[in-house]
């Protein structure tokens, strides 16, 4: 680094002064050339001198002040200032200016032994591996040719030179003069002409390093091998044996085994091509050998190094992975490749991917690493200079993160802006499933890489937040906003708040599923768990409060590790909350304050732990409230609106938070606008569009905050005080006037929230027909209720919105009319706003009507209501008169809403769905009350024949009168649900470490995951489907059942009631009878099946319905609760942990169906929704449960009525397999989307608990039918590997097979159905590991003879016999069973096990065997002949093996086989001759 003298004397001591601009020196990471770390004399740091750059950015030493070449003895850039200020500056060597023109950036040293991605580039050379070729750079001037070695190398060996050559400087090992040849040219010069900008090529190294000897490359390993062989040739056999014994005695046996394995590895490596991927263990061995040997070479090649592009590397990686284990390539491997590809992506400041490739192509057509830029064309380059390749444009994510730690504030700011732009573009593209204009971009992988552990973005952001430059802090908080998905989450939560069913929403913290357990049959869909244990989030604060802990226990590494698992939790652990509180107290600017509060909202929505951290900080909430009140009382800004949102989110978590806000006066501070008497509507409109938008947004958030308090039971009595100020928003305004002033959406937003809060109050109304005594009891218990007397005027105002015919724009809208010259038609946003208002009005009326319906009609006299409130028939008549349903040939509002739900945007679809849902609920309540009322029209219908048509419809029932339209709506809704569920990606893709499954927008899940509008729409449609199925007389059909199964897959956390209602619908006696009819039709139509000879009784249907509904409810809707209460503090002193490890997630939890009543927020953790696709298999896949008693011992407990649940599960599975999806439907059933692997596994699991299912006649027939169905599916499979149990079910599936085989051997007694199920695991389409485990288990248990013949298996024999077995371990296992006698009885009983061995061994032994398999064949033949010589009883089996041939020239083939045995017999010729005589004696040839 250069020092600046500045004229100071030696004795004067420099003083360090900090100004407003100089304080940036305190934050650093990237130190620019020309800037001193220790500025003296208080002189400010001069910015970089502009050469070809428009603004200062990070530069490299290789760029330097002398970037431009010398022209005519003088530099283009005037460097007198630089040259004169430092007397100790080294003189420039002759020709170094030329070197600057082609200088590449200094490459960072690779971390040895960590990253093996570059091992894919392996150079093949005579079976040895070349050492990495050191990169050299050749600089040619008129009189000088130098070779500059790579500065990263520590050991430089000089190459051999001719004797008449002497180096220019003996003390320098960097600059050397190459040898000259006869023609005067330099061989190295010829080579290095093509190596000016070659990148370093990583190749495998080890004992096979290369060295130049006489111009030829000879491997050191081959030299050593030649010497060893020469020495061995001179030794006798006794000397060799003696030397081996001496080595064995001196060395450790473990070391000997290690050396043997290494030798075997080398032999195998010589057999295969060196272009294959080196495994991790081999790479470690090679690297360690390289470090020990210290063999380095300084060689060059006559051909330029091949520069491998990213695409080439990716293609090679794909080929390598497919060559090694193509069938085991998992989703995680594919995802890892996607994320790895992001490392080299470059982005502009706008967040766009820079796709321009500046790579040159050499003369031979190969890509070159030369950037192609020089002093003449440098202006063509992008204005950004990078931390990596100076010739590339833009920044990678890691380079941008590194630049954010620069000493120059402008660099830090621009780097943070770039990161924010990339993340913002990624989050928007993920949520909207956008495609980049220049081509597809994997934004999910970009998002995951940026938030992953490698860039360490969280740590950089936390450091930038402490910056003393406001521009850097503002840019930093904007990046944090993008990371926490503040904008997208706001959009989704705003829509959720508008829905009537919204209570508190779910937390956005990333979670992962627990691993599948064998006790539940490896069925997916375990309990969700947080990525980070809650106690680890606040670890930082706990350590500060506990003084007895070691000072070094909390490390930054722990913070970085935790941030890699959960970004928001990592920021909280790093102490972001105290920093935000400090920034809020320093009176920040409005943009900064807005961003800070948005970050607090996102952290509060993260998890209960983070929300509690905000509350427990003490100062944050009070600071936000004080800033809300300290500003101008009448001024409304975004910061105030977001402050109310923050308090609302915090209040949703715990009831005690609400009480704290009330007692501290915070609630009154932030909601006083609600009590202020409003101006007239005209004055509100005249205040301006912007003022209306701000006031509307503030009122909406204040009403939502108040609604939270009402849900907890607080402030109900105070609502009457603000009701007067809210009445203005309840009535229907002049729509045209609002549209003219463009404030329609703002007015409707307030009206919608007022009716939503009234709907919450209506839920607290006492029953209309309840006794006065019950009301007094509620008052005595302290329960606040709302009075019926205050709802009269509210209902009248709500009915104004129901009368859509009196609202001109709505009339034209629903009738699709708009005359010319009239006011403009409604825009989509305005239609959406009106629909939200109508939806909230209808849902409020439904809650009011629900409070009128008696709890038990049977307790009423004659089951009739003595009188009805006046508003009940009034509501029904208004719905009939205003054309909500089609009672004649005209259209209806329901038809319009259905079209709107299909044709328009997603938010319009959600609002229209909520409208239909509210309408159905209102009509259903009105029909119930009218039907149970003591009306004269019910007693004397003839007397009212001349009554108006509306009265007749009301008396007969609205839903009954429009049953056709309702059924049509149900059919269309089912089509929509079944059409969308396949396109909607599953929210869970990977386990822990991958993108969190749909929690929070943009956490890697497609289309935004669970929080996307598509997911919200499908869930809302599922709720509507439940309401329609409950209230309409829909008969059970195949489409209805498939749609109900599909709807169960779309429901997320907090909607367990929807699944509960769907279970009640599916498991009814009429539905089960319909399934039985479908089974009978299937068996009678399908070829190869015969109808059952028995029928189910009514009691069995009832039993099946009860046990299935109970099982699925307990299995999937159960909530897991911690044993410790959330408020109980954990004593960390008593349980000291190692400081190097974070706490693990506790698995010790209790299950409970009781939901917490103290919180409105829902947690993804501790519950199982959404359901996996194969959830319906759990009835036959649950084996038993492991219980832990008080002593800590574990024992097995069989579930109650396990046998009944299994029988019912088999019947239900056969039923949904038998019924078709729909004769005319284009959509697949979710049952068909579950692979046959899972279904075969499920019917195997049911046998683990015994033979009870097969001992029952009916369930045995059902089981056999399922086997036959799945057997036909297996036979139709065209793929060779179709039954991947280990890769699809569980990696430890062979262990499960061993348990199943033990059960088969112990209890089956050769049961055919049990044997057929075991035999399927010997199918050739099953993985080799599973087949081997099944065979070994059967062989060890002596149960091979229990398997049925091949013709009795439920799949074709060809599937077991073809293709020929080629797995070495399985063939050896066959011979081992043969020799061990495990096949003796199987041969006599004609078991499929012996047929399998006979076929595969015969075809392998006597077939065409080449290569390494020859030794295996010889080994197997010798074992068989040796066994035959010892066991005479195996003669018949061996004869069958030799004579197993089906073609015409059988005699010639047998003779050929006998001759082959004679060639391999190896001393057992007598056995072969004896076998030949036996065959001739039996006239087999």
PDB file of C-alpha atoms in Angstrom, residues 325 327-331 516 521-522 524 1235-1238 1240-1241 1281-1298 1320-1321 1323 1325-1334 1367 1369-1370:
ATOM      1  CA  UNK A 325     -26.217 -43.618  -9.685  1.00  0.00           C
ATOM      2  CA  UNK A 327     -31.659 -44.367 -10.422  1.00  0.00           C
ATOM      3  CA  UNK A 328     -30.821 -42.888  -7.013  1.00  0.00           C
ATOM      4  CA  UNK A 329     -30.736 -39.271  -8.179  1.00  0.00           C
ATOM      5  CA  UNK A 330     -33.034 -37.596  -5.694  1.00  0.00           C
ATOM      6  CA  UNK A 331     -34.878 -34.337  -5.689  1.00  0.00           C
ATOM      7  CA  UNK A 516     -41.389 -40.750   8.557  1.00  0.00           C
ATOM      8  CA  UNK A 521     -45.704 -47.256   7.812  1.00  0.00           C
ATOM      9  CA  UNK A 522     -43.284 -44.588   6.570  1.00  0.00           C
ATOM     10  CA  UNK A 524     -45.294 -38.904   4.864  1.00  0.00           C
ATOM     11  CA  UNK A1235     -47.823 -44.580  -7.281  1.00  0.00           C
ATOM     12  CA  UNK A1236     -48.310 -48.315  -7.095  1.00  0.00           C
ATOM     13  CA  UNK A1237     -45.182 -48.470  -4.944  1.00  0.00           C
ATOM     14  CA  UNK A1238     -46.981 -46.723  -2.075  1.00  0.00           C
ATOM     15  CA  UNK A1240     -48.079 -52.140  -2.478  1.00  0.00           C
ATOM     16  CA  UNK A1241     -46.170 -50.918   0.538  1.00  0.00           C
ATOM     17  CA  UNK A1281     -37.138 -49.865 -12.848  1.00  0.00           C
ATOM     18  CA  UNK A1282     -40.684 -49.118 -11.792  1.00  0.00           C
ATOM     19  CA  UNK A1283     -40.825 -50.346  -8.185  1.00  0.00           C
ATOM     20  CA  UNK A1284     -38.328 -48.119  -6.395  1.00  0.00           C
ATOM     21  CA  UNK A1285     -39.229 -48.880  -2.792  1.00  0.00           C
ATOM     22  CA  UNK A1286     -35.982 -47.695  -1.260  1.00  0.00           C
ATOM     23  CA  UNK A1287     -35.786 -44.388  -3.096  1.00  0.00           C
ATOM     24  CA  UNK A1288     -39.510 -43.619  -2.961  1.00  0.00           C
ATOM     25  CA  UNK A1289     -40.532 -44.919   0.474  1.00  0.00           C
ATOM     26  CA  UNK A1290     -37.507 -44.806   2.757  1.00  0.00           C
ATOM     27  CA  UNK A1291     -33.766 -45.290   2.530  1.00  0.00           C
ATOM     28  CA  UNK A1292     -33.933 -47.991   5.228  1.00  0.00           C
ATOM     29  CA  UNK A1293     -36.551 -49.998   3.392  1.00  0.00           C
ATOM     30  CA  UNK A1294     -34.404 -53.192   3.383  1.00  0.00           C
ATOM     31  CA  UNK A1295     -34.699 -53.201   7.179  1.00  0.00           C
ATOM     32  CA  UNK A1296     -38.473 -53.060   6.857  1.00  0.00           C
ATOM     33  CA  UNK A1297     -38.346 -55.998   4.444  1.00  0.00           C
ATOM     34  CA  UNK A1298     -36.367 -58.027   6.951  1.00  0.00           C
ATOM     35  CA  UNK A1320     -43.391 -59.053  -5.219  1.00  0.00           C
ATOM     36  CA  UNK A1321     -40.167 -57.861  -3.587  1.00  0.00           C
ATOM     37  CA  UNK A1323     -39.657 -58.815  -8.914  1.00  0.00           C
ATOM     38  CA  UNK A1325     -38.328 -54.138 -11.412  1.00  0.00           C
ATOM     39  CA  UNK A1326     -37.567 -53.827  -7.682  1.00  0.00           C
ATOM     40  CA  UNK A1327     -34.277 -52.290  -6.584  1.00  0.00           C
ATOM     41  CA  UNK A1328     -31.392 -54.683  -6.115  1.00  0.00           C
ATOM     42  CA  UNK A1329     -30.899 -53.775  -2.451  1.00  0.00           C
ATOM     43  CA  UNK A1330     -34.521 -54.562  -1.634  1.00  0.00           C
ATOM     44  CA  UNK A1331     -34.461 -57.815  -3.568  1.00  0.00           C
ATOM     45  CA  UNK A1332     -31.267 -58.826  -1.823  1.00  0.00           C
ATOM     46  CA  UNK A1333     -32.712 -58.029   1.613  1.00  0.00           C
ATOM     47  CA  UNK A1334     -35.880 -60.004   0.849  1.00  0.00           C
ATOM     48  CA  UNK A1367     -26.215 -58.184  -9.771  1.00  0.00           C
ATOM     49  CA  UNK A1369     -24.445 -59.938  -4.694  1.00  0.00           C
ATOM     50  CA  UNK A1370     -27.811 -61.412  -5.626  1.00  0.00           C
TER      51      UNK A1370
END
